[in-house]
Amino acid sequence: AEEYVQESEARYRNLFDSTFNGVYCFQFEEPIDLTMPLDEQIRRTLDAVLFECNPVYAASLGGESPSDVVGIRLGELPIAHAEKEFVQLASDFLENEYSLSEYEIEFTGRDGLANSNQLSLLGVLEGGRLKRIWGIEKDVSLLRRTEAELRRQRRFEELLADISMHLVMAPEETADESVNQCLQRVCEFYNVDRGTLWWMETDTTHVNPVYMWRRTTFPVSPHDVAVEYPLIWRELQRGRVVKIANVDDADEKQATDCANLSKLGIRSIVAMPLMVAGAVFGAASFACDEDVRVWSENELKDLRVFADMIASFVLRFRSRRALDDAMDRLQRASDRLEAENVYLREEVEVTQGFDE
């Protein structure tokens, strides 16, 4: 019988250690009286001490082995610092007769990243007291982020197709309005406060805002980029994207740029060059006025697609306008010459008395 028990314990330990999910047991040094008010029971759960866990759960807490984390209090865990989410979790656990099954909780960790955990909890009750809590936990953060990214990508593709169709169908007389509308939709999609398309003046370091959108009205004027934003200017000229998450955290190289951005009320910005045949002819910028924004690589790629598409449309209809203006000037010159020719023939007939 003793050998059977030892074999059973060995099988249990092997399963406990080899599962892909985190398994753990928190124990109360002083068991919780079940007759306590709910708020007091929730507060007391923070005092539970990690008694046992498998390597997976230990790794989730930053330990190399269970021995590194055994003894940690529940109140020290990342979830406990997300107060609102933890109180909801504890309330649901207590009110559901001290058990939960495949319960999913989302919270923001200390690193600022969204975490999603799916867990099952079972309280061990003895004599009207909660002595320990066993739990099985699965980190589904990556799965949820992937699902969120797929949803975002689908919405991006829908918006891209819609804007492309809008620009293709836009009448020339309302093309400027259409560009501004599309710029607004891109800004709202990425939750930024302003977006601007800039055109560079030939043989100068000045840029002019040709299309813009902002949640609130603001004055926009040409800039001498090389003087006001030397870092941004250098990087744009090299065909590189510039991103500044927070102007308040500027290093020495960014100091001038960030100081001038701050004067404009900008907290975070990304600027990308607009290019034709390898030559930079302008830039697109997207900025947040109050929020610190860490621009992801996916966001930068998507914004580049939108910026290039809108800029390409602008180049085409501006070229068409320039050609139409040139043809109009040529026609007016031809009409003027014809009128002058008629006038000269009439003058010759009057003064000379005969046809040319």
Short mmCIF file of C-alpha atoms in Angstrom, two decimals:
data_model
loop_
_atom_site.label_atom_id
_atom_site.label_comp_id
_atom_site.label_asym_id
_atom_site.label_seq_id
_atom_site.Cartn_x
_atom_site.Cartn_y
_atom_site.Cartn_z
CA ALA A 1 0.00 0.00 0.00
CA GLU A 2 2.81 2.38 0.85
CA GLU A 3 4.48 1.67 -2.49
CA TYR A 4 1.20 2.39 -4.29
CA VAL A 5 0.86 5.70 -2.48
CA GLN A 6 4.44 6.63 -3.42
CA GLU A 7 3.78 5.77 -7.08
CA SER A 8 0.58 7.83 -7.05
CA GLU A 9 2.43 10.78 -5.54
CA ALA A 10 5.16 10.43 -8.17
CA ARG A 11 2.59 10.44 -10.98
CA TYR A 12 0.88 13.45 -9.43
CA ARG A 13 4.20 15.29 -9.08
CA ASN A 14 5.13 14.52 -12.67
CA LEU A 15 1.79 15.83 -13.92
CA PHE A 16 2.07 18.84 -11.60
CA ASP A 17 5.53 19.77 -12.90
CA SER A 18 5.08 18.97 -16.60
CA THR A 19 1.78 20.69 -17.38
CA PHE A 20 1.94 23.72 -19.65
CA ASN A 21 -0.31 25.67 -17.28
CA GLY A 22 0.72 27.34 -14.06
CA VAL A 23 -0.40 25.40 -10.99
CA TYR A 24 -0.13 26.80 -7.49
CA CYS A 25 -1.41 26.76 -3.95
CA PHE A 26 -1.71 29.83 -1.71
CA GLN A 27 -2.11 29.15 1.99
CA PHE A 28 -3.36 31.39 4.77
CA GLU A 29 -1.28 31.57 7.92
CA GLU A 30 -4.50 32.47 9.67
CA PRO A 31 -7.50 30.94 7.85
CA ILE A 32 -10.27 33.34 6.82
CA ASP A 33 -13.50 33.12 8.77
CA LEU A 34 -16.29 32.71 6.21
CA THR A 35 -18.65 34.81 8.32
CA MET A 36 -16.47 37.90 7.90
CA PRO A 37 -17.85 40.76 5.78
CA LEU A 38 -17.01 40.42 2.10
CA ASP A 39 -14.73 43.48 2.06
CA GLU A 40 -12.69 42.11 4.95
CA GLN A 41 -12.36 38.70 3.28
CA ILE A 42 -11.11 40.38 0.09
CA ARG A 43 -8.55 42.33 2.08
CA ARG A 44 -7.41 39.18 3.88
CA THR A 45 -6.83 37.27 0.61
CA LEU A 46 -3.85 39.56 -0.02
CA ASP A 47 -2.12 37.95 3.00
CA ALA A 48 -2.13 34.45 1.46
CA VAL A 49 1.38 32.99 1.00
CA LEU A 50 2.49 30.89 -1.96
CA PHE A 51 2.93 27.42 -0.47
CA GLU A 52 3.57 25.37 -3.59
CA CYS A 53 3.73 25.82 -7.39
CA ASN A 54 5.06 24.22 -10.53
CA PRO A 55 7.94 25.57 -12.69
CA VAL A 56 5.54 27.20 -15.18
CA TYR A 57 3.95 29.37 -12.51
CA ALA A 58 7.35 30.13 -10.99
CA ALA A 59 8.59 31.33 -14.40
CA SER A 60 5.54 33.59 -14.76
CA LEU A 61 6.66 35.33 -11.56
CA GLY A 62 10.23 35.68 -12.78
CA GLY A 63 11.70 32.74 -10.88
CA GLU A 64 13.94 30.04 -12.29
CA SER A 65 12.43 27.38 -10.04
CA PRO A 66 9.55 27.10 -7.55
CA SER A 67 11.95 27.59 -4.65
CA ASP A 68 12.66 31.11 -5.91
CA VAL A 69 9.06 32.25 -5.45
CA VAL A 70 7.58 30.07 -2.72
CA GLY A 71 6.79 32.32 0.22
CA ILE A 72 5.69 35.33 -1.86
CA ARG A 73 2.44 36.93 -0.72
CA LEU A 74 -0.55 37.18 -3.01
CA GLY A 75 -0.56 40.93 -2.46
CA GLU A 76 2.86 41.13 -4.15
CA LEU A 77 1.63 39.68 -7.45
CA PRO A 78 1.13 41.93 -10.50
CA ILE A 79 -2.62 41.28 -10.51
CA ALA A 80 -2.91 42.61 -6.94
CA HIS A 81 -1.59 45.99 -8.13
CA ALA A 82 -4.46 46.25 -10.61
CA GLU A 83 -6.79 47.09 -7.75
CA LYS A 84 -10.10 47.29 -9.59
CA GLU A 85 -9.56 44.02 -11.47
CA PHE A 86 -8.31 42.20 -8.36
CA VAL A 87 -11.27 43.26 -6.24
CA GLN A 88 -13.62 42.01 -8.97
CA LEU A 89 -11.75 38.70 -9.18
CA ALA A 90 -11.78 38.19 -5.41
CA SER A 91 -15.45 39.15 -5.15
CA ASP A 92 -16.46 36.69 -7.86
CA PHE A 93 -14.38 33.95 -6.20
CA LEU A 94 -15.89 34.48 -2.77
CA GLU A 95 -19.46 34.94 -3.98
CA ASN A 96 -19.26 31.83 -6.18
CA GLU A 97 -18.76 29.63 -3.11
CA TYR A 98 -14.98 29.95 -3.24
CA SER A 99 -14.45 28.56 -6.71
CA LEU A 100 -14.05 29.76 -10.28
CA SER A 101 -13.78 27.82 -13.54
CA GLU A 102 -11.99 29.13 -16.65
CA TYR A 103 -12.36 32.68 -15.41
CA GLU A 104 -10.63 35.24 -17.63
CA ILE A 105 -9.17 38.43 -16.25
CA GLU A 106 -7.47 41.28 -18.08
CA PHE A 107 -5.22 43.83 -16.40
CA THR A 108 -2.33 46.14 -17.19
CA GLY A 109 0.98 45.03 -15.76
CA ARG A 110 3.72 47.19 -14.33
CA ASP A 111 5.40 47.16 -17.74
CA GLY A 112 2.33 48.84 -19.25
CA LEU A 113 1.39 45.79 -21.31
CA ALA A 114 -2.07 44.26 -21.29
CA ASN A 115 -2.20 40.85 -19.62
CA SER A 116 -4.92 38.24 -20.02
CA ASN A 117 -5.03 35.21 -17.76
CA GLN A 118 -7.51 32.35 -17.73
CA LEU A 119 -7.70 30.68 -14.36
CA SER A 120 -9.61 28.16 -12.29
CA LEU A 121 -9.60 28.49 -8.51
CA LEU A 122 -10.77 26.19 -5.74
CA GLY A 123 -10.83 27.15 -2.10
CA VAL A 124 -10.12 24.52 0.56
CA LEU A 125 -12.61 25.02 3.41
CA GLU A 126 -12.35 23.47 6.84
CA GLY A 127 -14.46 24.25 9.87
CA GLY A 128 -16.07 27.30 8.31
CA ARG A 129 -12.72 28.78 7.35
CA LEU A 130 -10.81 29.25 4.07
CA LYS A 131 -7.42 27.58 4.58
CA ARG A 132 -5.86 27.60 1.11
CA ILE A 133 -6.57 28.29 -2.55
CA TRP A 134 -5.52 25.95 -5.36
CA GLY A 135 -5.30 27.44 -8.82
CA ILE A 136 -4.59 26.55 -12.44
CA GLU A 137 -3.61 29.50 -14.59
CA LYS A 138 -3.01 29.91 -18.31
CA ASP A 139 -1.51 33.05 -19.81
CA VAL A 140 -3.65 33.89 -22.85
CA SER A 141 -2.14 37.38 -23.32
CA LEU A 142 -0.43 36.49 -26.60
CA LEU A 143 -3.61 34.88 -27.92
CA ARG A 144 -5.69 37.95 -27.04
CA ARG A 145 -3.11 40.32 -28.52
CA THR A 146 -3.05 38.26 -31.70
CA GLU A 147 -6.85 38.33 -31.89
CA ALA A 148 -6.85 42.08 -31.29
CA GLU A 149 -4.20 42.59 -33.98
CA LEU A 150 -6.21 40.52 -36.48
CA ARG A 151 -9.30 42.63 -35.76
CA ARG A 152 -7.25 45.80 -36.14
CA GLN A 153 -5.74 44.53 -39.41
CA ARG A 154 -9.19 43.76 -40.78
CA ARG A 155 -10.43 47.24 -39.89
CA PHE A 156 -7.26 48.71 -41.43
CA GLU A 157 -7.85 46.89 -44.71
CA GLU A 158 -11.48 48.01 -44.79
CA LEU A 159 -10.48 51.62 -44.17
CA LEU A 160 -7.70 51.41 -46.76
CA ALA A 161 -10.11 50.14 -49.42
CA ASP A 162 -12.70 52.77 -48.49
CA ILE A 163 -10.23 55.67 -48.63
CA SER A 164 -8.76 54.40 -51.90
CA MET A 165 -12.23 54.27 -53.46
CA HIS A 166 -13.08 57.70 -52.06
CA LEU A 167 -9.98 59.26 -53.63
CA VAL A 168 -10.49 57.53 -56.98
CA MET A 169 -14.09 58.72 -57.20
CA ALA A 170 -13.45 62.25 -55.90
CA PRO A 171 -14.33 65.00 -58.44
CA GLU A 172 -11.37 67.25 -59.19
CA GLU A 173 -13.18 70.35 -57.95
CA THR A 174 -13.57 68.79 -54.46
CA ALA A 175 -10.22 66.96 -54.37
CA ASP A 176 -8.77 69.16 -51.61
CA GLU A 177 -11.77 68.57 -49.38
CA SER A 178 -11.56 64.82 -50.07
CA VAL A 179 -7.90 64.70 -49.03
CA ASN A 180 -8.65 66.46 -45.75
CA GLN A 181 -11.55 64.09 -45.08
CA CYS A 182 -9.33 61.06 -45.67
CA LEU A 183 -6.64 62.52 -43.43
CA GLN A 184 -9.23 62.99 -40.70
CA ARG A 185 -10.37 59.36 -40.96
CA VAL A 186 -6.78 58.10 -40.66
CA CYS A 187 -6.20 60.27 -37.58
CA GLU A 188 -9.40 59.08 -35.93
CA PHE A 189 -8.60 55.44 -36.72
CA TYR A 190 -5.24 55.71 -34.93
CA ASN A 191 -6.59 58.02 -32.23
CA VAL A 192 -4.16 60.86 -32.87
CA ASP A 193 -4.96 64.53 -32.41
CA ARG A 194 -3.52 65.93 -35.63
CA GLY A 195 -2.26 64.90 -39.03
CA THR A 196 -0.50 67.04 -41.64
CA LEU A 197 0.93 66.64 -45.13
CA TRP A 198 3.90 68.91 -45.76
CA TRP A 199 5.40 69.95 -49.10
CA MET A 200 9.06 70.99 -49.32
CA GLU A 201 9.97 74.15 -51.16
CA THR A 202 12.51 73.61 -53.94
CA ASP A 203 16.13 74.31 -52.99
CA THR A 204 15.22 75.46 -49.44
CA THR A 205 14.77 73.94 -46.03
CA HIS A 206 11.23 75.30 -45.73
CA VAL A 207 8.13 73.11 -45.70
CA ASN A 208 4.53 74.21 -46.19
CA PRO A 209 1.46 72.51 -44.69
CA VAL A 210 -0.81 71.69 -47.61
CA TYR A 211 -3.36 69.43 -45.93
CA MET A 212 -4.11 69.11 -42.24
CA TRP A 213 -6.61 67.95 -39.66
CA ARG A 214 -6.79 68.48 -35.91
CA ARG A 215 -9.44 67.80 -33.29
CA THR A 216 -9.35 71.49 -32.36
CA THR A 217 -8.54 74.53 -34.48
CA PHE A 218 -4.90 75.55 -34.54
CA PRO A 219 -2.76 77.91 -36.62
CA VAL A 220 -0.32 76.27 -39.02
CA SER A 221 2.47 78.10 -40.78
CA PRO A 222 5.51 77.21 -42.89
CA HIS A 223 8.58 76.03 -41.00
CA ASP A 224 12.30 76.24 -41.56
CA VAL A 225 12.73 72.59 -40.64
CA ALA A 226 16.52 72.56 -40.63
CA VAL A 227 16.56 75.29 -37.97
CA GLU A 228 13.48 74.40 -35.88
CA TYR A 229 13.66 70.60 -36.16
CA PRO A 230 17.25 69.68 -37.11
CA LEU A 231 17.01 66.01 -36.10
CA ILE A 232 13.70 65.47 -37.90
CA TRP A 233 15.05 67.26 -40.98
CA ARG A 234 18.21 65.13 -41.16
CA GLU A 235 16.32 61.87 -40.74
CA LEU A 236 13.63 62.78 -43.29
CA GLN A 237 16.29 63.73 -45.83
CA ARG A 238 17.77 60.26 -45.36
CA GLY A 239 14.38 58.70 -46.01
CA ARG A 240 13.93 57.59 -42.40
CA VAL A 241 10.88 57.65 -40.16
CA VAL A 242 11.18 59.75 -37.00
CA LYS A 243 9.19 58.84 -33.89
CA ILE A 244 9.20 60.63 -30.55
CA ALA A 245 7.12 58.99 -27.83
CA ASN A 246 7.34 61.85 -25.34
CA VAL A 247 8.87 65.29 -25.94
CA ASP A 248 9.44 65.59 -22.17
CA ASP A 249 11.98 62.76 -22.33
CA ALA A 250 14.16 64.40 -24.98
CA ASP A 251 17.85 63.54 -25.05
CA GLU A 252 20.53 65.99 -26.15
CA LYS A 253 20.10 65.21 -29.84
CA GLN A 254 16.33 65.77 -29.68
CA ALA A 255 16.40 68.85 -27.45
CA THR A 256 15.78 71.52 -30.11
CA ASP A 257 13.14 69.49 -31.94
CA CYS A 258 11.25 68.62 -28.77
CA ALA A 259 11.36 72.14 -27.38
CA ASN A 260 9.75 73.51 -30.57
CA LEU A 261 7.23 70.66 -30.71
CA SER A 262 6.26 71.40 -27.13
CA LYS A 263 5.62 75.04 -28.06
CA LEU A 264 3.09 73.79 -30.60
CA GLY A 265 1.34 71.74 -27.93
CA ILE A 266 2.62 68.38 -29.25
CA ARG A 267 3.47 65.60 -26.78
CA SER A 268 4.23 62.74 -29.15
CA ILE A 269 4.85 62.62 -32.90
CA VAL A 270 5.79 60.42 -35.83
CA ALA A 271 7.01 61.93 -39.10
CA MET A 272 7.70 60.04 -42.30
CA PRO A 273 9.18 61.15 -45.62
CA LEU A 274 7.16 61.25 -48.83
CA MET A 275 9.33 60.17 -51.74
CA VAL A 276 9.32 59.84 -55.53
CA ALA A 277 12.13 58.02 -57.31
CA GLY A 278 14.23 58.13 -54.15
CA ALA A 279 13.87 61.89 -53.70
CA VAL A 280 12.07 63.38 -50.69
CA PHE A 281 9.42 65.92 -51.74
CA GLY A 282 7.47 66.20 -48.50
CA ALA A 283 6.50 64.60 -45.22
CA ALA A 284 3.50 63.29 -43.33
CA SER A 285 3.23 63.81 -39.58
CA PHE A 286 0.82 62.43 -36.99
CA ALA A 287 0.83 63.71 -33.43
CA CYS A 288 -0.79 63.46 -30.02
CA ASP A 289 -1.28 66.61 -27.99
CA GLU A 290 -1.49 65.12 -24.49
CA ASP A 291 -0.87 61.38 -24.59
CA VAL A 292 2.51 59.70 -24.56
CA ARG A 293 2.48 57.36 -27.56
CA VAL A 294 4.81 54.44 -28.17
CA TRP A 295 4.45 53.93 -31.92
CA SER A 296 4.45 50.22 -32.83
CA GLU A 297 6.05 48.91 -36.00
CA ASN A 298 2.64 47.81 -37.30
CA GLU A 299 1.25 51.32 -36.77
CA LEU A 300 4.22 52.85 -38.59
CA LYS A 301 3.80 50.50 -41.54
CA ASP A 302 0.08 51.21 -41.77
CA LEU A 303 0.53 54.99 -41.49
CA ARG A 304 3.16 54.81 -44.22
CA VAL A 305 0.69 53.05 -46.51
CA PHE A 306 -1.97 55.71 -45.90
CA ALA A 307 0.50 58.59 -46.25
CA ASP A 308 1.94 57.27 -49.51
CA MET A 309 -1.50 56.60 -50.96
CA ILE A 310 -2.84 60.08 -50.14
CA ALA A 311 0.39 61.76 -51.27
CA SER A 312 0.32 59.84 -54.56
CA PHE A 313 -3.23 61.04 -55.17
CA VAL A 314 -2.25 64.62 -54.35
CA LEU A 315 0.72 64.45 -56.71
CA ARG A 316 -1.45 63.16 -59.55
CA PHE A 317 -4.18 65.74 -59.28
CA ARG A 318 -1.66 68.56 -58.65
CA SER A 319 0.23 67.49 -61.78
CA ARG A 320 -3.06 67.41 -63.66
CA ARG A 321 -3.94 70.85 -62.37
CA ALA A 322 -0.51 72.16 -63.35
CA LEU A 323 -0.91 70.67 -66.83
CA ASP A 324 -4.40 72.14 -67.15
CA ASP A 325 -3.10 75.53 -66.02
CA ALA A 326 -0.25 75.33 -68.53
CA MET A 327 -2.65 74.38 -71.33
CA ASP A 328 -4.97 77.21 -70.28
CA ARG A 329 -2.11 79.71 -70.37
CA LEU A 330 -1.03 78.38 -73.74
CA GLN A 331 -4.58 78.72 -75.09
CA ARG A 332 -4.85 82.27 -73.77
CA ALA A 333 -1.51 83.15 -75.36
CA SER A 334 -2.63 81.61 -78.64
CA ASP A 335 -5.92 83.54 -78.49
CA ARG A 336 -4.06 86.74 -77.73
CA LEU A 337 -1.67 86.21 -80.64
CA GLU A 338 -4.56 85.49 -82.96
CA ALA A 339 -6.33 88.65 -81.81
CA GLU A 340 -3.18 90.68 -82.27
CA ASN A 341 -2.69 89.18 -85.74
CA VAL A 342 -6.24 90.13 -86.74
CA TYR A 343 -5.71 93.64 -85.35
CA LEU A 344 -2.43 94.07 -87.31
CA ARG A 345 -4.04 92.92 -90.57
CA GLU A 346 -6.84 95.38 -90.08
CA GLU A 347 -4.34 98.16 -89.39
CA VAL A 348 -2.42 97.33 -92.57
CA GLU A 349 -5.61 97.38 -94.63
CA VAL A 350 -6.62 100.77 -93.22
CA THR A 351 -3.21 102.43 -93.52
CA GLN A 352 -2.05 100.92 -96.79
CA GLY A 353 -5.35 100.49 -98.56
CA PHE A 354 -4.70 96.98 -99.69
CA ASP A 355 -4.70 93.43 -98.41
CA GLU A 356 -1.45 91.92 -97.16
#
